[in-house]
PDB file of C-alpha atoms in Angstrom:
ATOM      1  CA  MET A  11      91.799   1.184  40.341  1.00 81.00           C
ATOM      2  CA  LEU A  12      91.784   1.953  44.072  1.00 83.00           C
ATOM      3  CA  LYS A  13      88.804  -0.361  44.548  1.00 83.00           C
ATOM      4  CA  ASP A  14      90.606  -3.172  42.697  1.00 79.00           C
ATOM      5  CA  PHE A  15      93.710  -2.662  44.840  1.00 75.00           C
ATOM      6  CA  LYS A  16      91.617  -2.745  48.018  1.00 74.00           C
ATOM      7  CA  GLU A  17      90.009  -6.046  46.941  1.00 74.00           C
ATOM      8  CA  PHE A  18      93.446  -7.481  46.139  1.00 71.00           C
ATOM      9  CA  ALA A  19      94.960  -6.353  49.445  1.00 69.00           C
ATOM     10  CA  VAL A  20      92.087  -7.703  51.521  1.00 70.00           C
ATOM     11  CA  LYS A  21      91.970 -11.068  49.725  1.00 69.00           C
ATOM     12  CA  GLY A  22      93.368 -14.091  51.510  1.00 62.00           C
ATOM     13  CA  ASN A  23      96.599 -14.378  49.520  1.00 70.00           C
ATOM     14  CA  VAL A  24      98.031 -11.039  50.660  1.00 72.00           C
ATOM     15  CA  MET A  25      96.927 -11.563  54.246  1.00 73.00           C
ATOM     16  CA  ASP A  26      98.334 -15.113  54.251  1.00 76.00           C
ATOM     17  CA  LEU A  27     101.619 -13.785  52.908  1.00 79.00           C
ATOM     18  CA  ALA A  28     101.782 -11.106  55.610  1.00 81.00           C
ATOM     19  CA  VAL A  29     101.083 -13.642  58.357  1.00 81.00           C
ATOM     20  CA  GLY A  30     103.673 -16.001  56.836  1.00 82.00           C
ATOM     21  CA  VAL A  31     106.352 -13.298  56.810  1.00 87.00           C
ATOM     22  CA  ILE A  32     105.675 -12.358  60.437  1.00 89.00           C
ATOM     23  CA  ILE A  33     105.686 -15.975  61.624  1.00 86.00           C
ATOM     24  CA  GLY A  34     108.764 -16.693  59.495  1.00 84.00           C
ATOM     25  CA  GLY A  35     110.637 -13.820  61.138  1.00 86.00           C
ATOM     26  CA  ALA A  36     109.721 -15.058  64.600  1.00 87.00           C
ATOM     27  CA  PHE A  37     110.656 -18.625  63.649  1.00 83.00           C
ATOM     28  CA  GLY A  38     114.006 -17.375  62.362  1.00 83.00           C
ATOM     29  CA  LYS A  39     114.727 -15.751  65.719  1.00 87.00           C
ATOM     30  CA  ILE A  40     113.852 -18.979  67.532  1.00 86.00           C
ATOM     31  CA  VAL A  41     116.156 -21.006  65.289  1.00 83.00           C
ATOM     32  CA  THR A  42     118.946 -18.436  65.691  1.00 82.00           C
ATOM     33  CA  SER A  43     118.646 -18.713  69.452  1.00 86.00           C
ATOM     34  CA  LEU A  44     118.528 -22.520  69.249  1.00 84.00           C
ATOM     35  CA  VAL A  45     121.724 -22.591  67.203  1.00 81.00           C
ATOM     36  CA  ASN A  46     123.648 -19.894  69.107  1.00 79.00           C
ATOM     37  CA  ASP A  47     122.502 -20.750  72.630  1.00 84.00           C
ATOM     38  CA  MET A  48     121.976 -24.528  72.546  1.00 83.00           C
ATOM     39  CA  ILE A  49     123.568 -26.377  69.628  1.00 82.00           C
ATOM     40  CA  MET A  50     126.825 -24.478  69.100  1.00 78.00           C
ATOM     41  CA  PRO A  51     127.903 -24.517  72.782  1.00 81.00           C
ATOM     42  CA  ILE A  52     127.355 -28.289  72.885  1.00 84.00           C
ATOM     43  CA  MET A  53     129.251 -28.730  69.604  1.00 79.00           C
ATOM     44  CA  GLY A  54     132.009 -26.500  70.943  1.00 77.00           C
ATOM     45  CA  VAL A  55     132.410 -28.667  74.055  1.00 81.00           C
ATOM     46  CA  LEU A  56     132.346 -31.876  72.013  1.00 82.00           C
ATOM     47  CA  ILE A  57     134.939 -30.569  69.557  1.00 77.00           C
ATOM     48  CA  GLY A  58     137.237 -29.271  72.275  1.00 78.00           C
ATOM     49  CA  LYS A  59     135.828 -26.227  74.050  1.00 72.00           C
ATOM     50  CA  VAL A  60     135.677 -24.122  70.907  1.00 72.00           C
ATOM     51  CA  ASP A  61     133.430 -21.046  70.751  1.00 73.00           C
ATOM     52  CA  PHE A  62     132.377 -20.857  67.110  1.00 77.00           C
ATOM     53  CA  THR A  63     131.487 -17.171  67.312  1.00 78.00           C
ATOM     54  CA  ASN A  64     135.138 -16.435  68.105  1.00 81.00           C
ATOM     55  CA  LEU A  65     136.520 -18.368  65.156  1.00 85.00           C
ATOM     56  CA  PHE A  66     137.868 -15.715  62.843  1.00 90.00           C
ATOM     57  CA  ILE A  67     140.926 -14.667  60.904  1.00 90.00           C
ATOM     58  CA  SER A  68     142.243 -11.158  61.422  1.00 89.00           C
ATOM     59  CA  LEU A  69     143.268  -9.667  58.094  1.00 90.00           C
ATOM     60  CA  ASP A  70     145.641  -7.103  59.623  1.00 88.00           C
ATOM     61  CA  GLY A  71     147.947  -9.840  60.945  1.00 86.00           C
ATOM     62  CA  THR A  72     147.388  -9.026  64.627  1.00 88.00           C
ATOM     63  CA  LYS A  73     146.235 -11.799  66.986  1.00 90.00           C
ATOM     64  CA  TYR A  74     143.070 -10.844  68.954  1.00 89.00           C
ATOM     65  CA  GLN A  75     141.556 -12.772  71.867  1.00 85.00           C
ATOM     66  CA  SER A  76     137.982 -12.448  70.623  1.00 86.00           C
ATOM     67  CA  LEU A  77     136.001 -11.214  67.663  1.00 87.00           C
ATOM     68  CA  SER A  78     134.622  -8.312  69.687  1.00 87.00           C
ATOM     69  CA  MET A  79     138.156  -7.159  70.527  1.00 90.00           C
ATOM     70  CA  ALA A  80     139.099  -7.285  66.839  1.00 89.00           C
ATOM     71  CA  LYS A  81     136.006  -5.309  65.895  1.00 89.00           C
ATOM     72  CA  ASP A  82     136.703  -2.738  68.629  1.00 91.00           C
ATOM     73  CA  ALA A  83     140.211  -2.307  67.197  1.00 91.00           C
ATOM     74  CA  GLY A  84     138.682  -1.771  63.754  1.00 90.00           C
ATOM     75  CA  ALA A  85     140.385  -4.810  62.229  1.00 90.00           C
ATOM     76  CA  ALA A  86     138.958  -6.463  59.136  1.00 92.00           C
ATOM     77  CA  THR A  87     138.133 -10.093  59.883  1.00 91.00           C
ATOM     78  CA  LEU A  88     136.941 -13.227  58.132  1.00 91.00           C
ATOM     79  CA  ASN A  89     134.286 -14.574  60.511  1.00 90.00           C
ATOM     80  CA  TYR A  90     134.101 -18.231  59.522  1.00 90.00           C
ATOM     81  CA  GLY A  91     132.670 -19.259  62.922  1.00 87.00           C
ATOM     82  CA  VAL A  92     129.670 -16.970  62.430  1.00 86.00           C
ATOM     83  CA  PHE A  93     129.366 -18.385  58.917  1.00 90.00           C
ATOM     84  CA  ILE A  94     129.238 -21.941  60.331  1.00 86.00           C
ATOM     85  CA  ASN A  95     126.442 -20.827  62.713  1.00 82.00           C
ATOM     86  CA  THR A  96     124.524 -19.339  59.792  1.00 85.00           C
ATOM     87  CA  ILE A  97     124.844 -22.546  57.759  1.00 88.00           C
ATOM     88  CA  ILE A  98     123.523 -24.604  60.675  1.00 84.00           C
ATOM     89  CA  GLU A  99     120.595 -22.161  61.085  1.00 82.00           C
ATOM     90  CA  PHE A 100     119.813 -22.496  57.383  1.00 85.00           C
ATOM     91  CA  LEU A 101     119.868 -26.288  57.557  1.00 85.00           C
ATOM     92  CA  ILE A 102     117.512 -26.330  60.545  1.00 84.00           C
ATOM     93  CA  ILE A 103     115.079 -23.874  58.939  1.00 82.00           C
ATOM     94  CA  SER A 104     115.107 -25.636  55.566  1.00 82.00           C
ATOM     95  CA  PHE A 105     114.613 -29.044  57.221  1.00 84.00           C
ATOM     96  CA  SER A 106     111.706 -27.668  59.275  1.00 81.00           C
ATOM     97  CA  ILE A 107     110.069 -26.205  56.181  1.00 80.00           C
ATOM     98  CA  PHE A 108     110.628 -29.507  54.339  1.00 85.00           C
ATOM     99  CA  ILE A 109     108.821 -31.414  57.119  1.00 86.00           C
ATOM    100  CA  VAL A 110     105.877 -28.968  57.118  1.00 80.00           C
ATOM    101  CA  ILE A 111     105.506 -29.017  53.312  1.00 82.00           C
ATOM    102  CA  ARG A 112     105.789 -32.812  53.272  1.00 88.00           C
ATOM    103  CA  GLN A 113     102.981 -33.133  55.834  1.00 86.00           C
ATOM    104  CA  LEU A 114     100.820 -30.659  53.910  1.00 80.00           C
ATOM    105  CA  ASN A 115     101.361 -32.631  50.700  1.00 83.00           C
ATOM    106  CA  LYS A 116     100.385 -35.874  52.454  1.00 85.00           C
ATOM    107  CA  PHE A 117      97.262 -34.204  53.826  1.00 81.00           C
ATOM    108  CA  ASN A 118      96.320 -32.839  50.383  1.00 76.00           C
ATOM    109  CA  LYS A 119      96.826 -36.280  48.777  1.00 77.00           C
ATOM    110  CA  LYS A 120      94.482 -37.842  51.329  1.00 72.00           C
ATOM    111  CA  GLN A 121      91.835 -35.248  50.521  1.00 68.00           C
ATOM    112  CA  GLU A 122      92.256 -35.811  46.770  1.00 67.00           C
ATOM    113  CA  ASN A 123      92.039 -39.603  47.129  1.00 68.00           C
ATOM    114  CA  GLU A 124      88.798 -39.525  49.085  1.00 66.00           C
ATOM    115  CA  GLU A 125      85.894 -40.333  46.824  1.00 69.00           C
ATOM    116  CA  PRO A 126      83.116 -37.783  47.113  1.00 69.00           C
ATOM    117  CA  LYS A 127      79.897 -39.281  48.353  1.00 72.00           C
ATOM    118  CA  PRO A 128      77.521 -39.693  45.433  1.00 73.00           C
ATOM    119  CA  ASN A 129      74.565 -37.338  45.638  1.00 83.00           C
ATOM    120  CA  THR A 130      72.513 -39.520  43.282  1.00 87.00           C
ATOM    121  CA  LYS A 131      71.890 -43.199  42.648  1.00 88.00           C
ATOM    122  CA  THR A 132      70.697 -45.013  39.560  1.00 89.00           C
ATOM    123  CA  CYS A 133      67.296 -46.658  39.312  1.00 90.00           C
ATOM    124  CA  PRO A 134      67.921 -50.372  38.523  1.00 88.00           C
ATOM    125  CA  TYR A 135      64.877 -50.472  36.217  1.00 89.00           C
ATOM    126  CA  CYS A 136      64.985 -47.346  34.074  1.00 92.00           C
ATOM    127  CA  TYR A 137      68.573 -46.246  34.828  1.00 90.00           C
ATOM    128  CA  THR A 138      67.543 -42.696  35.724  1.00 90.00           C
ATOM    129  CA  GLU A 139      69.588 -40.754  38.259  1.00 90.00           C
ATOM    130  CA  ILE A 140      67.537 -40.298  41.454  1.00 89.00           C
ATOM    131  CA  ASN A 141      68.034 -38.927  44.959  1.00 88.00           C
ATOM    132  CA  PRO A 142      69.926 -41.413  47.158  1.00 86.00           C
ATOM    133  CA  LYS A 143      67.192 -41.186  49.824  1.00 87.00           C
ATOM    134  CA  ALA A 144      64.436 -42.065  47.340  1.00 87.00           C
ATOM    135  CA  THR A 145      62.630 -45.371  47.847  1.00 88.00           C
ATOM    136  CA  LYS A 146      60.597 -45.053  44.647  1.00 89.00           C
ATOM    137  CA  CYS A 147      61.776 -43.901  41.227  1.00 90.00           C
ATOM    138  CA  PRO A 148      59.931 -40.717  40.190  1.00 89.00           C
ATOM    139  CA  ASN A 149      60.385 -41.629  36.526  1.00 88.00           C
ATOM    140  CA  CYS A 150      59.154 -45.248  36.341  1.00 90.00           C
ATOM    141  CA  THR A 151      57.576 -45.485  39.821  1.00 89.00           C
ATOM    142  CA  SER A 152      59.456 -48.691  40.615  1.00 89.00           C
ATOM    143  CA  VAL A 153      60.377 -49.440  44.206  1.00 89.00           C
ATOM    144  CA  VAL A 154      64.130 -48.926  44.701  1.00 86.00           C
ATOM    145  CA  ASN A 155      65.700 -50.887  47.555  1.00 78.00           C
ATOM    146  CA  GLU A 156      69.364 -49.987  47.116  1.00 60.00           C
TER     147      GLU A 156
END
């Protein structure tokens, strides 16, 4: 059983999955930074100098200047600005994955559509399958000029 598990763990599928998870985590961090540090500030300026991370509703009824001040006070908050950031991150990641999968599918279709080169040819006289490099049929000894 241990030997079977070792073969399974070393096979390509498990290793590919591990690499995919690591790269996915790093990609997630890049997208998070892109959204929080690049896209949301620009959207905030375009919408009217709004910082989405500070869009929240305090459930204790007190008005706080920022989300961090509300959290420091121990207030329960509905953080809809952070939720908007998360939705934008999701859309970027899902669109990126869609593009990658679409390209892979196109590449796989091209490979499937390519006709494999025939490794034999047919003798025009006796209709025997022969090597494509042959100039004479080994079966009927006719000269093949194809």
